[in-house]
Amino acid sequence: MISSNILAGLNPQQREAVALPQESALILAGAGSGKTRVLTTRIAWLIQTGQSGPHSILAVTFTNKAAREMLTRISAMLPINTRGMWVGTFHGLCNRMLRAHFRDAGLPQAFQILDTQDQLALVKRVLRALNVDEEKYPPRELMYFINNNKEAGRRPPAVEVQDEFYRRMAELYAEYERQCNHEGVVDFAELLLRCYELLSRNEILRAHYQQRFAHILVDEFQDTNRLQYLWLKLLAGAHNAIFAVGDDDQSIYTFRGASARNMFDFEREFAKGRVIKLEQNYRSQGNILDAANALITHNKNRLGKNLWTAEGGSEALRLYEAPTDLEEASFIVEEVKALRATAIRLSQIALLYRSNAQSRVLEHALFNAALPYRVYGGLRFFERQEIKHALAYLRLASNPDDDGAFLRVINIPARGIGGRSVEVLQAAAQQRGISLWQAACSTPLSGKAGQGVAQFVRLIEQLRQQCAPLSLAETVELVVERSGLMRYYEGERDGLDRIENLAELVNAAAGFQSEEPSMAVADAAAVDGAAQSVSDPDPRLALLDEFLSHAALEAGEHQAAAGSEALQLMTVHSAKGLEFDAVFISGLEEGLFPHENSLNEAEGVEEERRLMYVAITRARTWLYLTHAQTRMLHGHTRYNIASRFLHEIPAPLLRRLGTSGRRGYGTANASATVLGYNTSEPASPWRVGQDVLHPKFGNGTIVGVQGRGSDARVMVNFRQAGMKELAVEYAKLTPAS
DNA sequence: ATTAGTGGTGTTTTT
DNA sequence: CACCACTAAT
């Protein structure tokens, strides 16, 4: 049997999972237990044993990285064309389906996708158009409100309103929707909801896809939200098998609506008891795994699972307490150099942190030490200002009713159209129920602004015509040139980088068109018996729209050359699914990790702990845990105590490195300056780590001190009342043991 | 209309 | 600190 090749090297549980019959099942797979391997091998096995063609397989992941990884691995196992398979993120797959059936979904062919920036801008525009008080209805909050509701599958009428505030929020949600439909744009959540509604309302399409995808495989199932669950359920119908792989201990996206409930529901509704646990870890050495296991047992809400490894004992975890964040960074630099000297590749070393803001200090130190590094996250390629400008022109060329794109570039480069003129256009558009573009075409303005608008209209019209016969790369090149963006940045201060990025955008387009022949046409044509849903998309325009979708959905993950020998810097969230020989987890401080915003939420700390669990289990051999006594944040020095998670790791697993750990308090003058204290001043009783009693809030621990003398303020974490900032002069604090 | 400068404010994590 | 929204000066 050929299939024995594929199954070789798997342990009994993995093998059982891969070769399950065609029924739904839940695979509870711990970190490093070969989850991705099982998933990809399952696909290969289904195909190789002739149980399924590539055409019948749909695999969903959460990140584009994971999707690519999966395709690579499948191609390595089987010499087949993976084109027939649907492999991608929920958003990517929904987009693909909506592009193929835009008419049935009630969308214009050239519908555009809003990223978070665009969405927030649109929300603000809606609020402004209605003269809503932004103090009372903060744009951000409205955006979350909209997204949360969509992710729960609720359109405005279905929103439960308890009070006036939420009644109004629901109204604004409806207004936002109206505007989106007008402009032909969809946000991330809309992709999912719209696709779900398309399938649930259109029987022909639903039947088609249900018949097609006999095998649905889901990675990182613990991260699915309600709507995604319902979407899967719809697609599975009564007969298809869902093979779901997940780990409740690695659920770190509940803030985005992910719910462990889905795992319970799935087991009940689909798997019906077919649950396989993968508990053998092939990644980490003993001590690292012991630390992870010990940590996670502090969580109450678990399905229960314990990882073990056949690997023997190992290096202790290394713990380092730095006086400042700067010294934490230089410690890391030194250790990285030492690791490199023992022939560890830089690309096998990761520096992890809780929030993106922490990367600056690290980057600075690495730069000075001339260590090559690569930062994931932060500002991505397609989110850069100059790129967004260029994309806005492209969007207008495809869909001129996109008001967001219109506003972004109406006066870039400057055409003499100021806020005043834009307001006139907006008023005209609103009054007549038309887009800004239509208003610009039909509203005569006087003077310089009028000329500017006319010039802009002509430019866009020219672009639309001239692009028609061109390839994607040529289109992008033309737009970048003719829009005047190149010239505009030639005159700017930091324009050089931006010009390079614009050139890079042309390259990206060239790469895209060669590797991504338009799918929408083929997908639509593949639906037999649904002739009315087959639209007649112009393949060239479709390719431009696919490129624009790609820009929104995949914001350009690698900006540095992938695979280059560089240190890997990223947040813990983006490290999920990856593994490294050596891992540094930095900033292990109360308030940072666990993040202070999570302390007030009911399940907040448990999620932070899962996050820490994810971080620890990224490491194969070496794991460094670092924290700093003081840290610059938001322009202020903060005084932090060690993260509770450090106390939850058994002491014998840890080895303290370096200093006395107390350096910086009172001894060296340099440190005293850093701390902002005058060394001659008597030590204040209010110090980080001090337990205190407050008449109203009860017992707590000081976690931060700011200022001194009568201005002094302390941050106290109260056991009952949570975090409070108090002025020492007024708060009746007493030291407690 | 555009620019520079100011002051106030907020902030996790990501498709 | 960094991003904004608003104001004053060109």
PDB file of N, CA and C in Angstrom, chain A residues 40-128:
ATOM      1  N   THR A  40      -2.649  17.950   7.676  1.00  0.00           N
ATOM      2  CA  THR A  40      -2.221  17.857   6.278  1.00  0.00           C
ATOM      3  C   THR A  40      -2.129  16.399   5.834  1.00  0.00           C
ATOM      4  N   THR A  41      -1.703  15.530   6.763  1.00  0.00           N
ATOM      5  CA  THR A  41      -1.614  14.124   6.388  1.00  0.00           C
ATOM      6  C   THR A  41      -3.005  13.554   6.135  1.00  0.00           C
ATOM      7  N   ARG A  42      -3.958  14.016   6.914  1.00  0.00           N
ATOM      8  CA  ARG A  42      -5.342  13.585   6.712  1.00  0.00           C
ATOM      9  C   ARG A  42      -5.780  13.921   5.274  1.00  0.00           C
ATOM     10  N   ILE A  43      -5.483  15.115   4.847  1.00  0.00           N
ATOM     11  CA  ILE A  43      -5.867  15.519   3.495  1.00  0.00           C
ATOM     12  C   ILE A  43      -5.172  14.635   2.459  1.00  0.00           C
ATOM     13  N   ALA A  44      -3.876  14.455   2.659  1.00  0.00           N
ATOM     14  CA  ALA A  44      -3.116  13.638   1.718  1.00  0.00           C
ATOM     15  C   ALA A  44      -3.655  12.209   1.698  1.00  0.00           C
ATOM     16  N   TRP A  45      -3.985  11.716   2.866  1.00  0.00           N
ATOM     17  CA  TRP A  45      -4.485  10.339   2.976  1.00  0.00           C
ATOM     18  C   TRP A  45      -5.826  10.187   2.256  1.00  0.00           C
ATOM     19  N   LEU A  46      -6.704  11.160   2.461  1.00  0.00           N
ATOM     20  CA  LEU A  46      -8.016  11.114   1.807  1.00  0.00           C
ATOM     21  C   LEU A  46      -7.856  11.051   0.295  1.00  0.00           C
ATOM     22  N   ILE A  47      -6.913  11.826  -0.203  1.00  0.00           N
ATOM     23  CA  ILE A  47      -6.725  11.877  -1.648  1.00  0.00           C
ATOM     24  C   ILE A  47      -6.038  10.621  -2.153  1.00  0.00           C
ATOM     25  N   GLN A  48      -5.015  10.232  -1.423  1.00  0.00           N
ATOM     26  CA  GLN A  48      -4.231   9.106  -1.926  1.00  0.00           C
ATOM     27  C   GLN A  48      -4.994   7.790  -1.887  1.00  0.00           C
ATOM     28  N   THR A  49      -5.850   7.640  -0.916  1.00  0.00           N
ATOM     29  CA  THR A  49      -6.625   6.403  -0.847  1.00  0.00           C
ATOM     30  C   THR A  49      -7.849   6.469  -1.751  1.00  0.00           C
ATOM     31  N   GLY A  50      -7.962   7.550  -2.484  1.00  0.00           N
ATOM     32  CA  GLY A  50      -9.046   7.662  -3.449  1.00  0.00           C
ATOM     33  C   GLY A  50     -10.405   7.938  -2.822  1.00  0.00           C
ATOM     34  N   GLN A  51     -10.441   8.270  -1.540  1.00  0.00           N
ATOM     35  CA  GLN A  51     -11.718   8.556  -0.889  1.00  0.00           C
ATOM     36  C   GLN A  51     -12.251   9.920  -1.265  1.00  0.00           C
ATOM     37  N   SER A  52     -11.343  10.748  -1.741  1.00  0.00           N
ATOM     38  CA  SER A  52     -11.761  12.106  -2.035  1.00  0.00           C
ATOM     39  C   SER A  52     -10.826  12.701  -3.076  1.00  0.00           C
ATOM     40  N   GLY A  53     -11.380  13.544  -3.935  1.00  0.00           N
ATOM     41  CA  GLY A  53     -10.523  14.289  -4.850  1.00  0.00           C
ATOM     42  C   GLY A  53     -10.182  15.616  -4.232  1.00  0.00           C
ATOM     43  N   PRO A  54      -9.159  16.267  -4.731  1.00  0.00           N
ATOM     44  CA  PRO A  54      -8.786  17.586  -4.202  1.00  0.00           C
ATOM     45  C   PRO A  54      -9.968  18.546  -4.256  1.00  0.00           C
ATOM     46  N   HIS A  55     -10.782  18.345  -5.257  1.00  0.00           N
ATOM     47  CA  HIS A  55     -11.937  19.182  -5.497  1.00  0.00           C
ATOM     48  C   HIS A  55     -12.934  19.167  -4.333  1.00  0.00           C
ATOM     49  N   SER A  56     -12.963  18.079  -3.589  1.00  0.00           N
ATOM     50  CA  SER A  56     -13.968  17.935  -2.531  1.00  0.00           C
ATOM     51  C   SER A  56     -13.473  18.399  -1.171  1.00  0.00           C
ATOM     52  N   ILE A  57     -12.317  19.031  -1.153  1.00  0.00           N
ATOM     53  CA  ILE A  57     -11.726  19.382   0.133  1.00  0.00           C
ATOM     54  C   ILE A  57     -11.720  20.878   0.392  1.00  0.00           C
ATOM     55  N   LEU A  58     -12.173  21.223   1.575  1.00  0.00           N
ATOM     56  CA  LEU A  58     -12.110  22.614   2.011  1.00  0.00           C
ATOM     57  C   LEU A  58     -11.400  22.643   3.364  1.00  0.00           C
ATOM     58  N   ALA A  59     -10.330  23.390   3.446  1.00  0.00           N
ATOM     59  CA  ALA A  59      -9.593  23.472   4.704  1.00  0.00           C
ATOM     60  C   ALA A  59      -9.504  24.927   5.154  1.00  0.00           C
ATOM     61  N   VAL A  60      -9.869  25.165   6.414  1.00  0.00           N
ATOM     62  CA  VAL A  60      -9.889  26.532   6.932  1.00  0.00           C
ATOM     63  C   VAL A  60      -8.833  26.728   7.996  1.00  0.00           C
ATOM     64  N   THR A  61      -8.121  27.810   7.904  1.00  0.00           N
ATOM     65  CA  THR A  61      -7.141  28.158   8.930  1.00  0.00           C
ATOM     66  C   THR A  61      -7.426  29.571   9.413  1.00  0.00           C
ATOM     67  N   PHE A  62      -6.651  30.027  10.362  1.00  0.00           N
ATOM     68  CA  PHE A  62      -6.900  31.362  10.874  1.00  0.00           C
ATOM     69  C   PHE A  62      -5.988  32.420  10.295  1.00  0.00           C
ATOM     70  N   THR A  63      -4.794  32.003   9.947  1.00  0.00           N
ATOM     71  CA  THR A  63      -3.875  32.987   9.384  1.00  0.00           C
ATOM     72  C   THR A  63      -3.483  32.558   7.982  1.00  0.00           C
ATOM     73  N   ASN A  64      -3.074  33.520   7.210  1.00  0.00           N
ATOM     74  CA  ASN A  64      -2.628  33.228   5.857  1.00  0.00           C
ATOM     75  C   ASN A  64      -1.360  32.392   5.880  1.00  0.00           C
ATOM     76  N   LYS A  65      -0.549  32.666   6.905  1.00  0.00           N
ATOM     77  CA  LYS A  65       0.685  31.918   7.063  1.00  0.00           C
ATOM     78  C   LYS A  65       0.384  30.423   7.170  1.00  0.00           C
ATOM     79  N   ALA A  66      -0.588  30.104   8.029  1.00  0.00           N
ATOM     80  CA  ALA A  66      -0.945  28.707   8.248  1.00  0.00           C
ATOM     81  C   ALA A  66      -1.495  28.078   6.973  1.00  0.00           C
ATOM     82  N   ALA A  67      -2.250  28.853   6.211  1.00  0.00           N
ATOM     83  CA  ALA A  67      -2.820  28.333   4.972  1.00  0.00           C
ATOM     84  C   ALA A  67      -1.715  27.990   3.980  1.00  0.00           C
ATOM     85  N   ARG A  68      -0.756  28.890   3.873  1.00  0.00           N
ATOM     86  CA  ARG A  68       0.351  28.649   2.948  1.00  0.00           C
ATOM     87  C   ARG A  68       1.151  27.424   3.371  1.00  0.00           C
ATOM     88  N   GLU A  69       1.396  27.352   4.675  1.00  0.00           N
ATOM     89  CA  GLU A  69       2.141  26.232   5.232  1.00  0.00           C
ATOM     90  C   GLU A  69       1.457  24.919   4.875  1.00  0.00           C
ATOM     91  N   MET A  70       0.147  24.915   5.008  1.00  0.00           N
ATOM     92  CA  MET A  70      -0.601  23.699   4.754  1.00  0.00           C
ATOM     93  C   MET A  70      -0.457  23.293   3.285  1.00  0.00           C
ATOM     94  N   LEU A  71      -0.601  24.237   2.386  1.00  0.00           N
ATOM     95  CA  LEU A  71      -0.477  23.941   0.962  1.00  0.00           C
ATOM     96  C   LEU A  71       0.916  23.416   0.624  1.00  0.00           C
ATOM     97  N   THR A  72       1.915  24.034   1.235  1.00  0.00           N
ATOM     98  CA  THR A  72       3.286  23.590   0.983  1.00  0.00           C
ATOM     99  C   THR A  72       3.468  22.144   1.400  1.00  0.00           C
ATOM    100  N   ARG A  73       2.961  21.840   2.593  1.00  0.00           N
ATOM    101  CA  ARG A  73       3.150  20.481   3.093  1.00  0.00           C
ATOM    102  C   ARG A  73       2.405  19.453   2.264  1.00  0.00           C
ATOM    103  N   ILE A  74       1.201  19.821   1.819  1.00  0.00           N
ATOM    104  CA  ILE A  74       0.441  18.878   0.997  1.00  0.00           C
ATOM    105  C   ILE A  74       1.167  18.628  -0.322  1.00  0.00           C
ATOM    106  N   SER A  75       1.649  19.707  -0.915  1.00  0.00           N
ATOM    107  CA  SER A  75       2.366  19.547  -2.184  1.00  0.00           C
ATOM    108  C   SER A  75       3.584  18.663  -2.001  1.00  0.00           C
ATOM    109  N   ALA A  76       4.211  18.754  -0.837  1.00  0.00           N
ATOM    110  CA  ALA A  76       5.402  17.946  -0.600  1.00  0.00           C
ATOM    111  C   ALA A  76       5.048  16.475  -0.487  1.00  0.00           C
ATOM    112  N   MET A  77       3.842  16.199   0.006  1.00  0.00           N
ATOM    113  CA  MET A  77       3.447  14.798   0.198  1.00  0.00           C
ATOM    114  C   MET A  77       2.870  14.171  -1.060  1.00  0.00           C
ATOM    115  N   LEU A  78       2.165  14.991  -1.830  1.00  0.00           N
ATOM    116  CA  LEU A  78       1.468  14.453  -2.997  1.00  0.00           C
ATOM    117  C   LEU A  78       1.812  15.253  -4.237  1.00  0.00           C
ATOM    118  N   PRO A  79       2.064  14.569  -5.317  1.00  0.00           N
ATOM    119  CA  PRO A  79       2.354  15.297  -6.549  1.00  0.00           C
ATOM    120  C   PRO A  79       1.062  15.690  -7.255  1.00  0.00           C
ATOM    121  N   ILE A  80       0.244  16.501  -6.593  1.00  0.00           N
ATOM    122  CA  ILE A  80      -1.007  16.889  -7.238  1.00  0.00           C
ATOM    123  C   ILE A  80      -1.105  18.396  -7.332  1.00  0.00           C
ATOM    124  N   ASN A  81      -1.989  18.820  -8.171  1.00  0.00           N
ATOM    125  CA  ASN A  81      -2.264  20.240  -8.288  1.00  0.00           C
ATOM    126  C   ASN A  81      -3.224  20.623  -7.168  1.00  0.00           C
ATOM    127  N   THR A  82      -2.791  21.527  -6.316  1.00  0.00           N
ATOM    128  CA  THR A  82      -3.632  21.890  -5.175  1.00  0.00           C
ATOM    129  C   THR A  82      -4.690  22.929  -5.537  1.00  0.00           C
ATOM    130  N   ARG A  83      -4.710  23.337  -6.774  1.00  0.00           N
ATOM    131  CA  ARG A  83      -5.626  24.397  -7.183  1.00  0.00           C
ATOM    132  C   ARG A  83      -7.090  24.075  -6.929  1.00  0.00           C
ATOM    133  N   GLY A  84      -7.442  22.821  -7.068  1.00  0.00           N
ATOM    134  CA  GLY A  84      -8.846  22.464  -6.904  1.00  0.00           C
ATOM    135  C   GLY A  84      -9.326  22.549  -5.473  1.00  0.00           C
ATOM    136  N   MET A  85      -8.382  22.525  -4.538  1.00  0.00           N
ATOM    137  CA  MET A  85      -8.752  22.581  -3.120  1.00  0.00           C
ATOM    138  C   MET A  85      -9.071  24.001  -2.696  1.00  0.00           C
ATOM    139  N   TRP A  86      -9.934  24.109  -1.756  1.00  0.00           N
ATOM    140  CA  TRP A  86     -10.161  25.421  -1.171  1.00  0.00           C
ATOM    141  C   TRP A  86      -9.430  25.446   0.172  1.00  0.00           C
ATOM    142  N   VAL A  87      -8.328  26.111   0.216  1.00  0.00           N
ATOM    143  CA  VAL A  87      -7.569  26.222   1.460  1.00  0.00           C
ATOM    144  C   VAL A  87      -7.339  27.698   1.738  1.00  0.00           C
ATOM    145  N   GLY A  88      -7.725  28.146   2.914  1.00  0.00           N
ATOM    146  CA  GLY A  88      -7.510  29.557   3.221  1.00  0.00           C
ATOM    147  C   GLY A  88      -8.094  29.927   4.567  1.00  0.00           C
ATOM    148  N   THR A  89      -8.089  31.220   4.848  1.00  0.00           N
ATOM    149  CA  THR A  89      -8.690  31.691   6.088  1.00  0.00           C
ATOM    150  C   THR A  89     -10.198  31.786   5.888  1.00  0.00           C
ATOM    151  N   PHE A  90     -10.933  31.876   6.985  1.00  0.00           N
ATOM    152  CA  PHE A  90     -12.378  32.074   6.871  1.00  0.00           C
ATOM    153  C   PHE A  90     -12.665  33.276   5.982  1.00  0.00           C
ATOM    154  N   HIS A  91     -11.935  34.344   6.237  1.00  0.00           N
ATOM    155  CA  HIS A  91     -12.194  35.566   5.476  1.00  0.00           C
ATOM    156  C   HIS A  91     -11.847  35.392   4.013  1.00  0.00           C
ATOM    157  N   GLY A  92     -10.729  34.729   3.765  1.00  0.00           N
ATOM    158  CA  GLY A  92     -10.293  34.514   2.400  1.00  0.00           C
ATOM    159  C   GLY A  92     -11.293  33.660   1.621  1.00  0.00           C
ATOM    160  N   LEU A  93     -11.777  32.598   2.251  1.00  0.00           N
ATOM    161  CA  LEU A  93     -12.708  31.703   1.565  1.00  0.00           C
ATOM    162  C   LEU A  93     -14.050  32.386   1.331  1.00  0.00           C
ATOM    163  N   CYS A  94     -14.503  33.126   2.319  1.00  0.00           N
ATOM    164  CA  CYS A  94     -15.775  33.839   2.157  1.00  0.00           C
ATOM    165  C   CYS A  94     -15.654  34.867   1.037  1.00  0.00           C
ATOM    166  N   ASN A  95     -14.534  35.534   0.995  1.00  0.00           N
ATOM    167  CA  ASN A  95     -14.305  36.496  -0.072  1.00  0.00           C
ATOM    168  C   ASN A  95     -14.350  35.797  -1.427  1.00  0.00           C
ATOM    169  N   ARG A  96     -13.718  34.646  -1.486  1.00  0.00           N
ATOM    170  CA  ARG A  96     -13.686  33.901  -2.735  1.00  0.00           C
ATOM    171  C   ARG A  96     -15.099  33.547  -3.196  1.00  0.00           C
ATOM    172  N   MET A  97     -15.901  33.127  -2.256  1.00  0.00           N
ATOM    173  CA  MET A  97     -17.273  32.753  -2.586  1.00  0.00           C
ATOM    174  C   MET A  97     -18.096  33.974  -2.990  1.00  0.00           C
ATOM    175  N   LEU A  98     -17.904  35.051  -2.290  1.00  0.00           N
ATOM    176  CA  LEU A  98     -18.679  36.254  -2.605  1.00  0.00           C
ATOM    177  C   LEU A  98     -18.282  36.831  -3.962  1.00  0.00           C
ATOM    178  N   ARG A  99     -17.012  36.736  -4.296  1.00  0.00           N
ATOM    179  CA  ARG A  99     -16.570  37.229  -5.605  1.00  0.00           C
ATOM    180  C   ARG A  99     -17.225  36.410  -6.716  1.00  0.00           C
ATOM    181  N   ALA A 100     -17.322  35.106  -6.470  1.00  0.00           N
ATOM    182  CA  ALA A 100     -17.882  34.236  -7.499  1.00  0.00           C
ATOM    183  C   ALA A 100     -19.384  34.466  -7.669  1.00  0.00           C
ATOM    184  N   HIS A 101     -20.043  34.846  -6.596  1.00  0.00           N
ATOM    185  CA  HIS A 101     -21.505  34.980  -6.645  1.00  0.00           C
ATOM    186  C   HIS A 101     -21.950  36.347  -6.158  1.00  0.00           C
ATOM    187  N   PHE A 102     -21.237  37.356  -6.581  1.00  0.00           N
ATOM    188  CA  PHE A 102     -21.514  38.690  -6.046  1.00  0.00           C
ATOM    189  C   PHE A 102     -22.959  39.116  -6.253  1.00  0.00           C
ATOM    190  N   ARG A 103     -23.506  38.719  -7.391  1.00  0.00           N
ATOM    191  CA  ARG A 103     -24.869  39.168  -7.673  1.00  0.00           C
ATOM    192  C   ARG A 103     -25.854  38.548  -6.690  1.00  0.00           C
ATOM    193  N   ASP A 104     -25.734  37.265  -6.477  1.00  0.00           N
ATOM    194  CA  ASP A 104     -26.629  36.599  -5.525  1.00  0.00           C
ATOM    195  C   ASP A 104     -26.435  37.130  -4.112  1.00  0.00           C
ATOM    196  N   ALA A 105     -25.238  37.625  -3.848  1.00  0.00           N
ATOM    197  CA  ALA A 105     -24.961  38.141  -2.509  1.00  0.00           C
ATOM    198  C   ALA A 105     -25.376  39.601  -2.382  1.00  0.00           C
ATOM    199  N   GLY A 106     -25.878  40.151  -3.466  1.00  0.00           N
ATOM    200  CA  GLY A 106     -26.331  41.544  -3.414  1.00  0.00           C
ATOM    201  C   GLY A 106     -25.186  42.535  -3.356  1.00  0.00           C
ATOM    202  N   LEU A 107     -24.065  42.158  -3.959  1.00  0.00           N
ATOM    203  CA  LEU A 107     -22.910  43.053  -3.935  1.00  0.00           C
ATOM    204  C   LEU A 107     -22.544  43.475  -5.356  1.00  0.00           C
ATOM    205  N   PRO A 108     -21.955  44.639  -5.498  1.00  0.00           N
ATOM    206  CA  PRO A 108     -21.452  44.998  -6.817  1.00  0.00           C
ATOM    207  C   PRO A 108     -20.242  44.141  -7.148  1.00  0.00           C
ATOM    208  N   GLN A 109     -19.979  43.966  -8.416  1.00  0.00           N
ATOM    209  CA  GLN A 109     -18.868  43.104  -8.800  1.00  0.00           C
ATOM    210  C   GLN A 109     -17.547  43.584  -8.210  1.00  0.00           C
ATOM    211  N   ALA A 110     -17.406  44.898  -8.168  1.00  0.00           N
ATOM    212  CA  ALA A 110     -16.127  45.453  -7.728  1.00  0.00           C
ATOM    213  C   ALA A 110     -16.151  45.805  -6.242  1.00  0.00           C
ATOM    214  N   PHE A 111     -16.885  45.063  -5.435  1.00  0.00           N
ATOM    215  CA  PHE A 111     -16.937  45.420  -4.007  1.00  0.00           C
ATOM    216  C   PHE A 111     -15.550  45.383  -3.392  1.00  0.00           C
ATOM    217  N   GLN A 112     -15.304  46.314  -2.513  1.00  0.00           N
ATOM    218  CA  GLN A 112     -13.981  46.455  -1.900  1.00  0.00           C
ATOM    219  C   GLN A 112     -14.030  46.105  -0.419  1.00  0.00           C
ATOM    220  N   ILE A 113     -12.892  45.709   0.097  1.00  0.00           N
ATOM    221  CA  ILE A 113     -12.831  45.281   1.494  1.00  0.00           C
ATOM    222  C   ILE A 113     -12.196  46.364   2.362  1.00  0.00           C
ATOM    223  N   LEU A 114     -12.862  46.660   3.462  1.00  0.00           N
ATOM    224  CA  LEU A 114     -12.332  47.659   4.389  1.00  0.00           C
ATOM    225  C   LEU A 114     -11.446  46.978   5.419  1.00  0.00           C
ATOM    226  N   ASP A 115     -10.259  47.487   5.609  1.00  0.00           N
ATOM    227  CA  ASP A 115      -9.489  46.991   6.743  1.00  0.00           C
ATOM    228  C   ASP A 115      -9.895  47.819   7.968  1.00  0.00           C
ATOM    229  N   THR A 116      -9.263  47.559   9.103  1.00  0.00           N
ATOM    230  CA  THR A 116      -9.706  48.203  10.330  1.00  0.00           C
ATOM    231  C   THR A 116      -9.612  49.732  10.250  1.00  0.00           C
ATOM    232  N   GLN A 117      -8.519  50.200   9.671  1.00  0.00           N
ATOM    233  CA  GLN A 117      -8.362  51.643   9.464  1.00  0.00           C
ATOM    234  C   GLN A 117      -9.531  52.233   8.679  1.00  0.00           C
ATOM    235  N   ASP A 118      -9.799  51.599   7.527  1.00  0.00           N
ATOM    236  CA  ASP A 118     -10.865  52.076   6.650  1.00  0.00           C
ATOM    237  C   ASP A 118     -12.207  52.049   7.369  1.00  0.00           C
ATOM    238  N   GLN A 119     -12.416  50.987   8.127  1.00  0.00           N
ATOM    239  CA  GLN A 119     -13.693  50.834   8.801  1.00  0.00           C
ATOM    240  C   GLN A 119     -13.899  51.940   9.823  1.00  0.00           C
ATOM    241  N   LEU A 120     -12.857  52.207  10.589  1.00  0.00           N
ATOM    242  CA  LEU A 120     -12.976  53.258  11.590  1.00  0.00           C
ATOM    243  C   LEU A 120     -13.242  54.602  10.927  1.00  0.00           C
ATOM    244  N   ALA A 121     -12.569  54.842   9.823  1.00  0.00           N
ATOM    245  CA  ALA A 121     -12.777  56.097   9.102  1.00  0.00           C
ATOM    246  C   ALA A 121     -14.226  56.208   8.634  1.00  0.00           C
ATOM    247  N   LEU A 122     -14.758  55.103   8.162  1.00  0.00           N
ATOM    248  CA  LEU A 122     -16.144  55.113   7.689  1.00  0.00           C
ATOM    249  C   LEU A 122     -17.108  55.353   8.845  1.00  0.00           C
ATOM    250  N   VAL A 123     -16.853  54.715   9.971  1.00  0.00           N
ATOM    251  CA  VAL A 123     -17.700  54.919  11.145  1.00  0.00           C
ATOM    252  C   VAL A 123     -17.701  56.397  11.530  1.00  0.00           C
ATOM    253  N   LYS A 124     -16.534  57.002  11.528  1.00  0.00           N
ATOM    254  CA  LYS A 124     -16.446  58.421  11.869  1.00  0.00           C
ATOM    255  C   LYS A 124     -17.227  59.263  10.879  1.00  0.00           C
ATOM    256  N   ARG A 125     -17.120  58.918   9.626  1.00  0.00           N
ATOM    257  CA  ARG A 125     -17.824  59.677   8.604  1.00  0.00           C
ATOM    258  C   ARG A 125     -19.331  59.605   8.819  1.00  0.00           C
ATOM    259  N   VAL A 126     -19.815  58.416   9.141  1.00  0.00           N
ATOM    260  CA  VAL A 126     -21.247  58.251   9.389  1.00  0.00           C
ATOM    261  C   VAL A 126     -21.672  59.107  10.576  1.00  0.00           C
ATOM    262  N   LEU A 127     -20.891  59.061  11.641  1.00  0.00           N
ATOM    263  CA  LEU A 127     -21.234  59.842  12.831  1.00  0.00           C
ATOM    264  C   LEU A 127     -21.270  61.323  12.506  1.00  0.00           C
ATOM    265  N   ARG A 128     -20.310  61.749  11.748  1.00  0.00           N
ATOM    266  CA  ARG A 128     -20.234  63.159  11.415  1.00  0.00           C
ATOM    267  C   ARG A 128     -21.400  63.593  10.529  1.00  0.00           C
TER     268      ARG A 128
END
